[in-house]
Short mmCIF file of C-alpha atoms and ligand atoms in Angstrom, two decimals:
data_model
loop_
_atom_site.label_atom_id
_atom_site.label_comp_id
_atom_site.label_asym_id
_atom_site.label_seq_id
_atom_site.Cartn_x
_atom_site.Cartn_y
_atom_site.Cartn_z
CA MET C 1 -171.97 105.90 -4.34
CA ARG C 2 -170.36 104.83 -6.78
CA ALA C 3 -166.43 105.56 -7.18
CA VAL C 4 -163.62 104.08 -9.76
CA LEU C 5 -159.98 104.62 -7.79
CA ALA C 6 -157.15 104.92 -9.82
CA SER C 7 -154.27 102.77 -8.61
CA ARG C 8 -152.60 99.47 -9.44
CA ASN C 9 -152.33 99.08 -5.38
CA ALA C 10 -155.18 96.52 -4.13
CA HIS C 11 -154.58 96.76 -0.57
CA LYS C 12 -155.63 100.91 -1.07
CA ALA C 13 -159.26 99.98 -2.47
CA ARG C 14 -160.14 96.99 0.06
CA GLU C 15 -158.74 100.08 2.59
CA LEU C 16 -160.89 101.90 1.12
CA GLU C 17 -163.82 100.54 0.69
CA ARG C 18 -163.42 99.97 5.01
CA LEU C 19 -163.12 103.92 4.73
CA LEU C 20 -166.26 104.81 3.24
CA PRO C 21 -169.08 103.31 4.11
CA GLY C 22 -171.55 103.58 1.87
CA TRP C 23 -169.32 104.38 -1.31
CA GLN C 24 -168.66 101.06 -3.58
CA ILE C 25 -165.13 101.58 -4.69
CA ASP C 26 -164.05 99.73 -8.33
CA VAL C 27 -159.96 99.91 -9.21
CA LEU C 28 -159.78 101.57 -12.47
CA ASP C 29 -158.46 99.07 -15.08
CA ALA C 30 -155.91 101.07 -17.08
CA ASP C 31 -151.98 100.44 -17.58
CA ASP C 32 -151.01 103.01 -18.90
CA TYR C 33 -151.21 105.14 -15.71
CA PRO C 34 -149.07 108.41 -15.86
CA PRO C 35 -145.86 108.88 -14.16
CA GLU C 36 -146.25 110.32 -10.17
CA SER C 37 -143.65 113.28 -11.19
CA GLY C 38 -146.01 116.14 -8.77
CA ALA C 39 -144.02 117.82 -6.35
CA THR C 40 -147.08 117.40 -3.90
CA TYR C 41 -149.11 114.66 -2.25
CA TYR C 42 -152.31 116.58 -3.34
CA GLU C 43 -150.93 116.84 -7.22
CA ASN C 44 -150.36 113.25 -7.24
CA ALA C 45 -153.57 112.30 -6.29
CA HIS C 46 -155.01 114.91 -7.80
CA GLY C 47 -153.92 113.32 -10.92
CA LYS C 48 -154.76 110.23 -10.41
CA ALA C 49 -158.59 111.65 -10.47
CA GLU C 50 -158.10 113.65 -12.93
CA PHE C 51 -156.67 110.75 -15.20
CA ALA C 52 -159.90 108.46 -13.90
CA ARG C 53 -162.24 111.17 -14.40
CA ARG C 54 -161.54 111.20 -17.98
CA ARG C 55 -161.92 106.88 -18.33
CA ALA C 56 -164.11 106.17 -15.66
CA PRO C 57 -168.04 106.29 -15.88
CA ALA C 58 -169.53 109.36 -16.19
CA ASP C 59 -172.53 109.08 -12.91
CA ALA C 60 -169.72 107.59 -11.10
CA TRP C 61 -167.04 109.29 -8.11
CA VAL C 62 -163.74 109.58 -9.37
CA LEU C 63 -160.56 108.74 -6.58
CA GLY C 64 -157.32 109.34 -6.35
CA GLU C 65 -154.84 109.03 -3.50
CA ASP C 66 -151.16 109.54 -3.36
CA SER C 67 -149.18 109.09 -0.40
CA GLY C 68 -145.73 108.89 1.65
CA ILE C 69 -143.49 108.15 4.63
CA GLU C 70 -141.25 110.69 5.85
CA VAL C 71 -137.92 109.83 8.22
CA ASP C 72 -136.43 112.81 10.33
CA GLY C 73 -133.51 110.51 10.24
CA LEU C 74 -133.72 111.03 5.70
CA GLY C 75 -134.34 114.70 6.44
CA GLY C 76 -138.09 114.13 5.84
CA GLY C 77 -137.72 112.08 2.59
CA PRO C 78 -138.64 110.40 1.06
CA GLY C 79 -141.59 111.80 1.08
CA VAL C 80 -143.80 112.21 -1.97
CA THR C 81 -140.68 110.31 -4.53
CA SER C 82 -141.42 107.04 -1.41
CA SER C 83 -142.59 104.49 -4.36
CA ARG C 84 -139.77 105.66 -6.47
CA SER C 85 -137.43 105.29 -4.12
CA ALA C 86 -138.32 102.28 -2.50
CA ALA C 87 -138.91 100.12 -5.57
CA GLY C 88 -140.48 97.83 -4.14
CA ASP C 89 -138.62 96.22 -1.67
CA GLU C 90 -139.76 99.01 1.26
CA VAL C 91 -138.64 97.57 4.13
CA GLY C 92 -135.78 96.26 2.72
CA TRP C 93 -134.55 100.24 1.23
CA MET C 94 -135.34 101.65 4.58
CA LEU C 95 -133.55 99.35 6.85
CA GLY C 96 -130.61 99.73 4.62
CA ALA C 97 -131.38 103.63 4.29
CA LEU C 98 -131.02 103.63 8.58
CA ALA C 99 -128.99 101.30 9.03
CA GLY C 100 -127.04 102.59 12.64
CA ALA C 101 -129.87 104.99 13.03
CA ARG C 102 -130.34 105.63 16.81
CA GLY C 103 -133.48 107.47 19.13
CA ASP C 104 -135.25 110.11 17.18
CA ALA C 105 -133.68 109.73 13.78
CA ARG C 106 -136.04 106.21 13.69
CA ARG C 107 -138.95 108.65 13.97
CA ALA C 108 -141.55 109.07 11.12
CA ARG C 109 -144.96 109.59 10.09
CA TYR C 110 -147.28 108.60 6.85
CA VAL C 111 -148.86 110.52 4.69
CA SER C 112 -152.18 110.46 2.68
CA GLU C 113 -153.52 112.83 0.19
CA LEU C 114 -156.96 111.78 -1.04
CA VAL C 115 -159.15 113.45 -4.04
CA ALA C 116 -162.32 112.66 -4.95
CA ILE C 117 -163.77 114.44 -8.46
CA GLY C 118 -167.98 113.95 -9.35
CA PRO C 119 -169.44 113.75 -12.38
CA GLY C 120 -169.96 117.29 -12.30
CA GLY C 121 -166.34 117.82 -11.78
CA GLU C 122 -166.92 119.12 -7.81
CA GLU C 123 -164.44 118.11 -6.02
CA LEU C 124 -163.68 116.99 -1.98
CA ARG C 125 -160.06 116.06 -0.58
CA GLY C 126 -158.75 114.97 2.34
CA THR C 127 -155.83 114.86 4.26
CA GLY C 128 -154.09 111.97 7.21
CA THR C 129 -151.11 111.33 8.81
CA LEU C 130 -150.44 108.93 11.08
CA GLY C 131 -146.59 108.86 13.31
CA GLY C 132 -144.55 106.77 14.49
CA ARG C 133 -140.76 104.95 14.23
CA ILE C 134 -138.93 102.86 12.46
CA ALA C 135 -138.42 99.74 14.06
CA ASP C 136 -135.34 98.00 13.75
CA GLU C 137 -136.25 95.25 11.95
CA ALA C 138 -139.80 94.04 10.48
CA SER C 139 -141.91 91.93 12.18
CA GLY C 140 -146.08 91.00 10.41
CA SER C 141 -147.86 89.55 8.05
CA GLU C 142 -150.66 92.27 7.73
CA GLY C 143 -151.23 95.44 5.63
CA PHE C 144 -148.32 96.41 2.82
CA GLY C 145 -144.95 98.65 1.82
CA PHE C 146 -143.47 100.12 4.92
CA ASP C 147 -145.95 98.26 7.54
CA PRO C 148 -143.52 95.64 8.76
CA VAL C 149 -141.13 98.30 9.60
CA PHE C 150 -143.35 100.65 10.97
CA VAL C 151 -144.75 101.58 14.59
CA PRO C 152 -147.41 103.63 15.46
CA ASP C 153 -147.31 105.90 17.88
CA GLY C 154 -148.37 104.65 21.71
CA GLU C 155 -148.15 101.22 20.31
CA GLU C 156 -145.08 98.26 20.75
CA ARG C 157 -146.10 96.38 17.60
CA THR C 158 -146.13 97.24 13.58
CA VAL C 159 -148.70 98.33 11.66
CA ALA C 160 -148.36 94.65 9.67
CA GLU C 161 -148.45 93.21 13.38
CA LEU C 162 -151.76 95.21 14.48
CA GLY C 163 -153.18 94.35 11.06
CA ASP C 164 -155.80 95.95 8.81
CA GLU C 165 -158.76 96.42 11.87
CA TRP C 166 -156.77 98.34 13.62
CA LYS C 167 -155.44 100.36 10.20
CA ALA C 168 -159.10 100.70 9.15
CA ARG C 169 -159.62 102.67 12.48
CA HIS C 170 -155.78 104.96 12.62
CA SER C 171 -154.38 105.31 10.34
CA HIS C 172 -152.80 108.01 7.70
CA ARG C 173 -155.71 106.85 5.00
CA ALA C 174 -158.43 106.36 7.73
CA ASN C 175 -158.08 110.18 8.89
CA ALA C 176 -157.72 111.49 5.25
CA ALA C 177 -161.52 109.46 4.74
CA ARG C 178 -162.30 110.63 7.51
CA ALA C 179 -161.14 114.52 6.49
CA LEU C 180 -162.49 114.15 2.96
CA LEU C 181 -166.44 112.75 4.46
CA ARG C 182 -166.73 115.80 6.97
CA GLU C 183 -165.92 118.21 4.00
CA ALA C 184 -168.75 116.02 2.19
CA GLY C 185 -171.24 116.66 4.71
P1 IMP U 201 -148.33 105.27 -3.63
O1 IMP U 201 -149.02 106.19 -2.85
O2 IMP U 201 -149.26 104.39 -3.88
O3 IMP U 201 -147.05 105.92 -4.29
O4 IMP U 201 -147.30 105.02 -2.13
C1 IMP U 201 -145.92 105.58 -2.24
C2 IMP U 201 -145.22 104.39 -0.71
O5 IMP U 201 -145.78 103.84 0.30
C3 IMP U 201 -145.12 103.06 -1.48
O6 IMP U 201 -143.99 102.56 -1.12
C4 IMP U 201 -146.41 102.34 -0.26
O7 IMP U 201 -146.08 100.95 -0.56
C5 IMP U 201 -146.19 103.04 0.99
N1 IMP U 201 -147.25 103.35 1.25
C6 IMP U 201 -148.43 103.86 0.83
N2 IMP U 201 -149.29 103.98 1.93
C7 IMP U 201 -148.78 102.48 2.92
C8 IMP U 201 -149.34 102.24 3.87
O8 IMP U 201 -150.54 102.54 4.21
N3 IMP U 201 -148.48 101.25 4.60
C9 IMP U 201 -146.88 101.14 4.23
N4 IMP U 201 -146.90 101.21 2.64
C10 IMP U 201 -147.97 102.63 2.67
#
């Protein structure tokens, strides 16, 4: 199945291609993405998918994905505003925001919302989460964004150390993709 992903993030396209076997995923070639101003991950993911629907070939599926990180010591933030808050320096922003925070204040979860719209307008969606905590310092080189400071539940290493193979099996995006595929039947 051919699909066009509305994202500037090439990491996401590579991850999704591994997560959706049989889907060939191209990144939408556009430089005028609308702002991510929705109140929920779903609104943003749906908005991205609709944007792609208007531009992608009529016979292709389109995909929109929105994700974020929710940290207990930050009142569940930055959540849906994660990319705007961290402004490209996710690791520096997070370590600064949690300076001096200990224990449960460092508990966190990644959230991913995935929306697919088919050639006839049919919609599939999937939500996925991954629980963990924010490390005291960054380590590892794989993944992107907050991965060098995110230690998943049951693990001692960060997602950036655990690597892309681990991420393809366990990440919030992997869980969202599985949920979407269940809907697809
Ligand atoms: P967006 O979904 O592209 O708006 O990304 C939201 C924010 O969460 C950005 O700062 C991303 O870097 C971050 N983010 C999303 N998914 C991941 C992930 O899998 N690992 C690390 N950071 C992520």
